[in-house]
JSON list of C-alpha atoms in Angstrom, two decimals:
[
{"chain": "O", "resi": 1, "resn": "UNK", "atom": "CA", "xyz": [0.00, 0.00, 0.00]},
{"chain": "O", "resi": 2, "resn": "UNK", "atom": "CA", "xyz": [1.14, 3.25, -1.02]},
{"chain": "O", "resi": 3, "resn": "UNK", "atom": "CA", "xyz": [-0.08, 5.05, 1.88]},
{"chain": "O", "resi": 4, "resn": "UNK", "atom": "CA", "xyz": [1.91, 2.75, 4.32]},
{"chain": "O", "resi": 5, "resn": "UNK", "atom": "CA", "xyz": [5.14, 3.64, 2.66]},
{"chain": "O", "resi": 6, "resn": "UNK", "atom": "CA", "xyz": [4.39, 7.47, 2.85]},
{"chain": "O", "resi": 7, "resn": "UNK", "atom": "CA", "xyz": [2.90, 7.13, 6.29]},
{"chain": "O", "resi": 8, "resn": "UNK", "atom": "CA", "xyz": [6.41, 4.62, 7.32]},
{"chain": "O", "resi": 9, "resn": "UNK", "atom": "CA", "xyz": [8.50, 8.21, 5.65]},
{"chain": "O", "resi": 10, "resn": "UNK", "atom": "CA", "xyz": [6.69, 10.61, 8.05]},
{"chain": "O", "resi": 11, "resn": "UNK", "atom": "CA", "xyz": [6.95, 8.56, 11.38]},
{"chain": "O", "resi": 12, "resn": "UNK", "atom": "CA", "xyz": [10.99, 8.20, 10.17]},
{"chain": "O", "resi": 13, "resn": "UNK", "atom": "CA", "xyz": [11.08, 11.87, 9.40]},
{"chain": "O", "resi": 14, "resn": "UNK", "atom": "CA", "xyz": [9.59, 13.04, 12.27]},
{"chain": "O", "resi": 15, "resn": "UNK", "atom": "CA", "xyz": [11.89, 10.77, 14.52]},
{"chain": "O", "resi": 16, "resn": "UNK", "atom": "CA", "xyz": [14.69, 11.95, 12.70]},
{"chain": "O", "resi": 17, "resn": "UNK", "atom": "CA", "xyz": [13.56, 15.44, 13.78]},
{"chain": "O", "resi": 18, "resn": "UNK", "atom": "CA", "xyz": [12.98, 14.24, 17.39]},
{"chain": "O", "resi": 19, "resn": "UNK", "atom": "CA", "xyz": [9.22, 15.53, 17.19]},
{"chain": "O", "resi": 20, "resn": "UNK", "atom": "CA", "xyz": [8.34, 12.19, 18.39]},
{"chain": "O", "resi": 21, "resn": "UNK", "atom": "CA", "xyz": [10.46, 9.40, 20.84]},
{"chain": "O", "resi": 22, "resn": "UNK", "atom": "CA", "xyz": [11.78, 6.58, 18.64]},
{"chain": "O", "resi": 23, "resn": "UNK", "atom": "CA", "xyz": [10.00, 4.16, 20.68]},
{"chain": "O", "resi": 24, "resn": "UNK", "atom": "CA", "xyz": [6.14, 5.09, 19.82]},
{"chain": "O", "resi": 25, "resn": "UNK", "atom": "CA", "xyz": [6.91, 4.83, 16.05]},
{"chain": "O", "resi": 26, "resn": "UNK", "atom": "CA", "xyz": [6.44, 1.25, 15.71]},
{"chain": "O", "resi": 27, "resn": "UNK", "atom": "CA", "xyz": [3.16, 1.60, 18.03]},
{"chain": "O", "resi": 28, "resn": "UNK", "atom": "CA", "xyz": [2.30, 4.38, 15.98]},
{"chain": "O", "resi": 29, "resn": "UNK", "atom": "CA", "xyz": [2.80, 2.23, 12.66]},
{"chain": "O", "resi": 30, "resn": "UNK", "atom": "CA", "xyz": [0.96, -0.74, 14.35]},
{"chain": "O", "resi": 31, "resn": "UNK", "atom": "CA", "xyz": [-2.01, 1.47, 15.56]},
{"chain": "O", "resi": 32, "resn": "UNK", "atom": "CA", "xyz": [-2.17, 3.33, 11.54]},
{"chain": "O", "resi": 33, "resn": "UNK", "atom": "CA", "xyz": [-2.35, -0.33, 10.04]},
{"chain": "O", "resi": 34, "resn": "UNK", "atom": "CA", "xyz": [-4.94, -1.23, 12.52]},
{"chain": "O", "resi": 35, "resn": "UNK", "atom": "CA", "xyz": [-6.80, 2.09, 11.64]},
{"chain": "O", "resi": 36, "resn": "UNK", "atom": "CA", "xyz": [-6.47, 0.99, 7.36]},
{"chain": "O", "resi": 37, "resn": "UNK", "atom": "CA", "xyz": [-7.82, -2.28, 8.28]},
{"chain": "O", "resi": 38, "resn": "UNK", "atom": "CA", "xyz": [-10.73, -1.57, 10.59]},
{"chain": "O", "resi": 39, "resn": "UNK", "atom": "CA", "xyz": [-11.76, 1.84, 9.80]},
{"chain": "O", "resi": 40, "resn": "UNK", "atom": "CA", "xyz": [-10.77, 2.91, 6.88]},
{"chain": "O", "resi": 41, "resn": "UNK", "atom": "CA", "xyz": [-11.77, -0.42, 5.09]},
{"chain": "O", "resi": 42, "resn": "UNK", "atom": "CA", "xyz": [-15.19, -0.79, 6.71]},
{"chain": "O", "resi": 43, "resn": "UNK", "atom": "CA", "xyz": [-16.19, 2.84, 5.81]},
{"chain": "O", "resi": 44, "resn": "UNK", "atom": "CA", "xyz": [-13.74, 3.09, 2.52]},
{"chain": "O", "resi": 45, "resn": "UNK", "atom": "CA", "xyz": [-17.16, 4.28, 0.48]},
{"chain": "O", "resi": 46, "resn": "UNK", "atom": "CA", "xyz": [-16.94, 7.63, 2.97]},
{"chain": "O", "resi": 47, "resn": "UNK", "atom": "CA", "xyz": [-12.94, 8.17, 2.49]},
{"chain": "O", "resi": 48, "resn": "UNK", "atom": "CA", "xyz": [-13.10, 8.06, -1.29]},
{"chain": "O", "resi": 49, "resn": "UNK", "atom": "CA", "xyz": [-16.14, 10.22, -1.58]},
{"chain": "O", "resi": 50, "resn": "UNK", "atom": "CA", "xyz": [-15.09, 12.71, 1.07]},
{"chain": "O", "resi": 51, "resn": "UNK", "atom": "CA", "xyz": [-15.57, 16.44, -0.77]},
{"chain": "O", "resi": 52, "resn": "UNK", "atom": "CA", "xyz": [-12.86, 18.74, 0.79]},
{"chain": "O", "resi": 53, "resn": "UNK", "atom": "CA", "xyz": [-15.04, 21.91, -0.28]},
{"chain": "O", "resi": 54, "resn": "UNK", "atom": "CA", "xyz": [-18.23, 20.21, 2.01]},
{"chain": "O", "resi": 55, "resn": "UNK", "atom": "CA", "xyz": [-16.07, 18.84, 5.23]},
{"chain": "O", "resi": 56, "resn": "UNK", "atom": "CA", "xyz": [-13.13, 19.89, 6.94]},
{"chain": "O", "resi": 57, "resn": "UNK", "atom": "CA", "xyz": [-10.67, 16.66, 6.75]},
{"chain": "O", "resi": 58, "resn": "UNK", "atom": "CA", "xyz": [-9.62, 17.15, 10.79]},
{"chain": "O", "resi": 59, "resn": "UNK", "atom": "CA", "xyz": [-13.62, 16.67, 11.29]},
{"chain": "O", "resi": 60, "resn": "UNK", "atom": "CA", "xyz": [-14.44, 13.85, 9.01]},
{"chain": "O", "resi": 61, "resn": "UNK", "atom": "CA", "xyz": [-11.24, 12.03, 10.30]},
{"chain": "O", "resi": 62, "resn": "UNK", "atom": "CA", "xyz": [-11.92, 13.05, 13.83]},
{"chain": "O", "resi": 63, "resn": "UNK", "atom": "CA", "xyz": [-15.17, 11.11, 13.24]},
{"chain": "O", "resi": 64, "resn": "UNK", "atom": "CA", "xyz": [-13.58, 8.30, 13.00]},
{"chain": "O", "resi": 65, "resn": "UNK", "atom": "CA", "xyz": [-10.88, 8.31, 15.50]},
{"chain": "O", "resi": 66, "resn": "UNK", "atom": "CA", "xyz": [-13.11, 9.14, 18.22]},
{"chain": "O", "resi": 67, "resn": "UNK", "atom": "CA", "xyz": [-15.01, 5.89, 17.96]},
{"chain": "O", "resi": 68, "resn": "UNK", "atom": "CA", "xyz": [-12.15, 4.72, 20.09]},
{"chain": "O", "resi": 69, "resn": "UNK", "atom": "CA", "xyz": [-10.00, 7.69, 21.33]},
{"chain": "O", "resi": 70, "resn": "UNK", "atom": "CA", "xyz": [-7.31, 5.37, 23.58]},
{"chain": "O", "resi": 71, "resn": "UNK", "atom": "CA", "xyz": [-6.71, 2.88, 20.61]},
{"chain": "O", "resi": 72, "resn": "UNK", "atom": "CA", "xyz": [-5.74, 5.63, 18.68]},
{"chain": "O", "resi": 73, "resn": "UNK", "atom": "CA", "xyz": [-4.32, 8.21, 20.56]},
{"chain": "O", "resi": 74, "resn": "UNK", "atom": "CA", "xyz": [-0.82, 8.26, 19.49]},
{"chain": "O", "resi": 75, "resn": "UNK", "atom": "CA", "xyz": [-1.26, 8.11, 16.03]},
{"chain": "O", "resi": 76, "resn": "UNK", "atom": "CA", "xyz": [-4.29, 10.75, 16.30]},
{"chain": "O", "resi": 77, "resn": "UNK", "atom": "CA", "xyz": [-2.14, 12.85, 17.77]},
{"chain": "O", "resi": 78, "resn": "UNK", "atom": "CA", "xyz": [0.12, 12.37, 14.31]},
{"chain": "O", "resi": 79, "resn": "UNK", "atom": "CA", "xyz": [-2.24, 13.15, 12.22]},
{"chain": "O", "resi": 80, "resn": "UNK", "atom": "CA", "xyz": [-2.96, 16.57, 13.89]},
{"chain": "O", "resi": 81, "resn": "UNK", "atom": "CA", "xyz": [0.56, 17.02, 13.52]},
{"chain": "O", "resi": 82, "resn": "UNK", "atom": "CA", "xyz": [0.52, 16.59, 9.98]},
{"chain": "O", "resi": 83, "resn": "UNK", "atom": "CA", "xyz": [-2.76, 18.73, 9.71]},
{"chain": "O", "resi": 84, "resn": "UNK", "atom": "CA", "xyz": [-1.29, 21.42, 11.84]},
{"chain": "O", "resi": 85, "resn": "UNK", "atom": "CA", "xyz": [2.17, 21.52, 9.15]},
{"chain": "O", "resi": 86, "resn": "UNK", "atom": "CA", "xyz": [0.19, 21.52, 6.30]},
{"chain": "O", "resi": 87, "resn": "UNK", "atom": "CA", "xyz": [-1.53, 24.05, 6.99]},
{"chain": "O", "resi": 88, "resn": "UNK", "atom": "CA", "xyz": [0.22, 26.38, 9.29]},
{"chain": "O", "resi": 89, "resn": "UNK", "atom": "CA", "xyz": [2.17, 28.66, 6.82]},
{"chain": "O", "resi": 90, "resn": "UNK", "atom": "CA", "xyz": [-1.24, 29.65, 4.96]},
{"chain": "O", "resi": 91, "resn": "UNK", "atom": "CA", "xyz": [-2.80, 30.54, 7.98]},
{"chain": "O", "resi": 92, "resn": "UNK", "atom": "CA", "xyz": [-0.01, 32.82, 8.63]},
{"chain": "O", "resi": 93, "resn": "UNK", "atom": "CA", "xyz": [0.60, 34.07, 5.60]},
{"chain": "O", "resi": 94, "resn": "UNK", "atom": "CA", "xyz": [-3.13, 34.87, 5.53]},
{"chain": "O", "resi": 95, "resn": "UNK", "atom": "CA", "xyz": [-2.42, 36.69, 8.70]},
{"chain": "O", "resi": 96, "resn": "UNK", "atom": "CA", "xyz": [0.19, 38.87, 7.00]},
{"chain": "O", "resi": 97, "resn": "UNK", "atom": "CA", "xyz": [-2.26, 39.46, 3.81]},
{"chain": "O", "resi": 98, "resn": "UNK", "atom": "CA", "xyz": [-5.15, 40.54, 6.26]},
{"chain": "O", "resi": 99, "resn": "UNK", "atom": "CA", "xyz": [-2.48, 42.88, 8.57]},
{"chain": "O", "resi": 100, "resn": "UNK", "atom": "CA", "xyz": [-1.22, 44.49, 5.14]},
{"chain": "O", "resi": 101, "resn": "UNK", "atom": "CA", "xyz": [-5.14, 45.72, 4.15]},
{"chain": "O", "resi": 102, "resn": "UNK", "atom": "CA", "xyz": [-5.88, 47.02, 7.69]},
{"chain": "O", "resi": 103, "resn": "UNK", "atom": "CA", "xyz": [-2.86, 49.23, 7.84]},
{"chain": "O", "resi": 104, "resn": "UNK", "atom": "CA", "xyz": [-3.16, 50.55, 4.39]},
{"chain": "O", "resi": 105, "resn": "UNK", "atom": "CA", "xyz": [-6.89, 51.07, 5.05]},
{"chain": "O", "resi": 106, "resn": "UNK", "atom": "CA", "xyz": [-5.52, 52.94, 8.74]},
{"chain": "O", "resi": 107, "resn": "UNK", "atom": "CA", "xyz": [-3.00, 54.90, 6.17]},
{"chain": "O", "resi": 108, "resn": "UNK", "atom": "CA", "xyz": [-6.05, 56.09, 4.42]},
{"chain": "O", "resi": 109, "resn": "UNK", "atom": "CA", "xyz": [-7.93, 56.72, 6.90]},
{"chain": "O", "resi": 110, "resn": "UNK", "atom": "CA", "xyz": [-5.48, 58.71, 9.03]},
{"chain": "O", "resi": 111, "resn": "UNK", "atom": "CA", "xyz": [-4.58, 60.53, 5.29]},
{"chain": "O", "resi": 112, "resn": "UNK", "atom": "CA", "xyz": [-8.23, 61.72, 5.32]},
{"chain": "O", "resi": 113, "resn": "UNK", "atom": "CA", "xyz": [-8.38, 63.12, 8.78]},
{"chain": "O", "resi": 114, "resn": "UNK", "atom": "CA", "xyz": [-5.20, 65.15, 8.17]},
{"chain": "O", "resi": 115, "resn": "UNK", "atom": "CA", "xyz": [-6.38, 66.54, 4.96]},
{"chain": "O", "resi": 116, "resn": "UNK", "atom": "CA", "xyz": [-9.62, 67.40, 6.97]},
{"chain": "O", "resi": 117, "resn": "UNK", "atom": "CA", "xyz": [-7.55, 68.88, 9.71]},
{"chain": "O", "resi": 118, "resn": "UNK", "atom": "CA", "xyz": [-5.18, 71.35, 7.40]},
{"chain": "O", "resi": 119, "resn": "UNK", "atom": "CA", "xyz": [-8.15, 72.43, 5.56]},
{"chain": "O", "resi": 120, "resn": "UNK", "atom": "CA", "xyz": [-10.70, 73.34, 8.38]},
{"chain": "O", "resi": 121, "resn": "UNK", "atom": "CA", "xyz": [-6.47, 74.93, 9.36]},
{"chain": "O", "resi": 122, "resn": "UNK", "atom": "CA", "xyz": [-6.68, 76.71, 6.13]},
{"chain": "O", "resi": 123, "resn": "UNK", "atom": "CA", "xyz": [-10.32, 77.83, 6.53]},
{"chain": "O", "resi": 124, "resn": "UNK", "atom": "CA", "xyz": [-10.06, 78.92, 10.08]},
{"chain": "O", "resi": 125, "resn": "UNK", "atom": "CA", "xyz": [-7.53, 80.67, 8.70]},
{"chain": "O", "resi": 126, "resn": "UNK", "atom": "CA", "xyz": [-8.93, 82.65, 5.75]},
{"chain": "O", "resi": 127, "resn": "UNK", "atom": "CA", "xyz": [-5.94, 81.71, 3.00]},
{"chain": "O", "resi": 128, "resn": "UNK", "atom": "CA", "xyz": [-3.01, 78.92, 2.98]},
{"chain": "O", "resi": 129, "resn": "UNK", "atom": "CA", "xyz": [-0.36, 82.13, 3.76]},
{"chain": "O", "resi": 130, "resn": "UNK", "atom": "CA", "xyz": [-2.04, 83.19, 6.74]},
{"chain": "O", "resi": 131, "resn": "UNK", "atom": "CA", "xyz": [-2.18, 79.86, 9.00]},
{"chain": "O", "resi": 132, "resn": "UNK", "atom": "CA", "xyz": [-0.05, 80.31, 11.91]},
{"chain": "O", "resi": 133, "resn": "UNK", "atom": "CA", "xyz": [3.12, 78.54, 12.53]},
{"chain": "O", "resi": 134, "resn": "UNK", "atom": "CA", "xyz": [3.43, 76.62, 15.71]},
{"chain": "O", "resi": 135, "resn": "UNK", "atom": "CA", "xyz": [6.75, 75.59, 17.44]},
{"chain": "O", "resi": 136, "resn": "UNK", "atom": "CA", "xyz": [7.04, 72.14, 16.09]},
{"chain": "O", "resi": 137, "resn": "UNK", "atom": "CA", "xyz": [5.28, 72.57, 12.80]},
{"chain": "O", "resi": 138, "resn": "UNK", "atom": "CA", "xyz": [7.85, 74.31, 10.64]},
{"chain": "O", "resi": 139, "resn": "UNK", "atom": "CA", "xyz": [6.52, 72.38, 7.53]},
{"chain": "O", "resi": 140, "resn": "UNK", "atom": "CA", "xyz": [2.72, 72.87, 8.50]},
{"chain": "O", "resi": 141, "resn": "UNK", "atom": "CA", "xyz": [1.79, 75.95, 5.65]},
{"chain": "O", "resi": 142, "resn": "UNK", "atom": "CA", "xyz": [3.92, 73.47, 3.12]},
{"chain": "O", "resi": 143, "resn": "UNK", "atom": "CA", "xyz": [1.53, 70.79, 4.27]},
{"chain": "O", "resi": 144, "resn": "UNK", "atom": "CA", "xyz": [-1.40, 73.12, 3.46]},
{"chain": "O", "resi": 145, "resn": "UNK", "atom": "CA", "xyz": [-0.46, 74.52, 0.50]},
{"chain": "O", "resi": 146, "resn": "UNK", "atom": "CA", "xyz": [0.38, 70.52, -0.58]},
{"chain": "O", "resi": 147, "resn": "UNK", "atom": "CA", "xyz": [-3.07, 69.77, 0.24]},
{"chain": "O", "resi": 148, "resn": "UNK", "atom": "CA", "xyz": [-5.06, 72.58, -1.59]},
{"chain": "O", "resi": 149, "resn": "UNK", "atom": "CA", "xyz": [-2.91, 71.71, -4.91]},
{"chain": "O", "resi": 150, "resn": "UNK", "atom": "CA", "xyz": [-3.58, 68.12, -4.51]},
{"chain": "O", "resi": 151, "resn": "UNK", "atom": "CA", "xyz": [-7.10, 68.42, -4.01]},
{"chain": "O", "resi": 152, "resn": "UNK", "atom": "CA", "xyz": [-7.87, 71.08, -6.61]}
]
C-alpha cells in the first residue's frame, strides 16, 4: 500500500527530527495499520467520496478516530501534527495578507483626517499664507499649501 510507505516516511522523518520518541513509532505504525484495516476499510465508500469543499478533513477524520479515542491516541495525535504543518504557513501568511489591508486602510484613513484637519487649518484661517506657525510645525503651511494643490 502506497499510503503505508508514505505514512512509514513521516513517522521516520519526524523521529529523525525528534518531534516524536523513537519508541512510539512502531506503536504508531501498528495502531495506523490497525486504523487501514478496521476503519478505513469498513467505511472506505466515505474516504473516497469525502468532498474537501463540504467537510473539513480534521472533522471527518476526527469522526472516525473518536469511535475509540485510547486505541488511537498516538497516532491521532500524528495526524494533527501533519494537519497542523500543512496548513500552518497559509494561515499565517493569511495573517500577514489581512495585517497588510488594515494598515493601508488605517493609512487612508489617518490621510483623510489630516487633509480634513489642514483644511478646516486653512479655513479657520482665511488663505493657505495666513495659518499660523506653531513651534514644532515648521513644515505645517507646506503641508497646506500641498493639500489645496492636490485636491484642486
Amino acid at each position: 500500500m502506497r499510503c503505508l510507505k508514505s505514512y512509514k516516511n513521516i513517522l521516520s522523518y519526524l523521529v529523525d527530527k525528534s518531534l516524536i520518541p523513537s519508541k512510539d513509532g512502531d506503536e504508531i505504525l501498528l495502531q495506523f495499520k490497525e486504523f487501514l484495516d478496521k476503519v478505513v476499510s469498513c467505511s472506505f465508500s466515505d474516504f473516497k467520496t469525502l468532498d474537501h469543499k463540504e467537510q473539513r478533513l480534521d472533522t471527518f477524520l476526527y469522526q472516525y478516530f473518536s469511535v475509540d479515542k485510547e486505541k488511537y491516541r498516538k497516532l491521532w495525535d500524528i495526524v494533527k501534527m501533519i494537519l497542523i504543518l500543512s496548513h500552518g504557513q497559509a494561515t499565517v501568511e493569511r495573517g500577514f495578507s489581512l495585517k497588510k489591508v488594515l494598515e493601508v486602510e488605517n493609512l487612508k484613513e489617518n490621510s483623510y483626517i489630516a487633509q480634513r484637519m489642514i483644511i478646516e487649518a486653512i479655513k479657520e484661517a482665511g488663505d493657505v499664507l495666513d495659518v499660523p506657525h506653531h513651534q514644532g510645525n515648521e513644515n505645517f503651511s507646506l503641508m497646506c499649501t500641498t493639500t489645496i494643490f492636490r485636491l484642486s
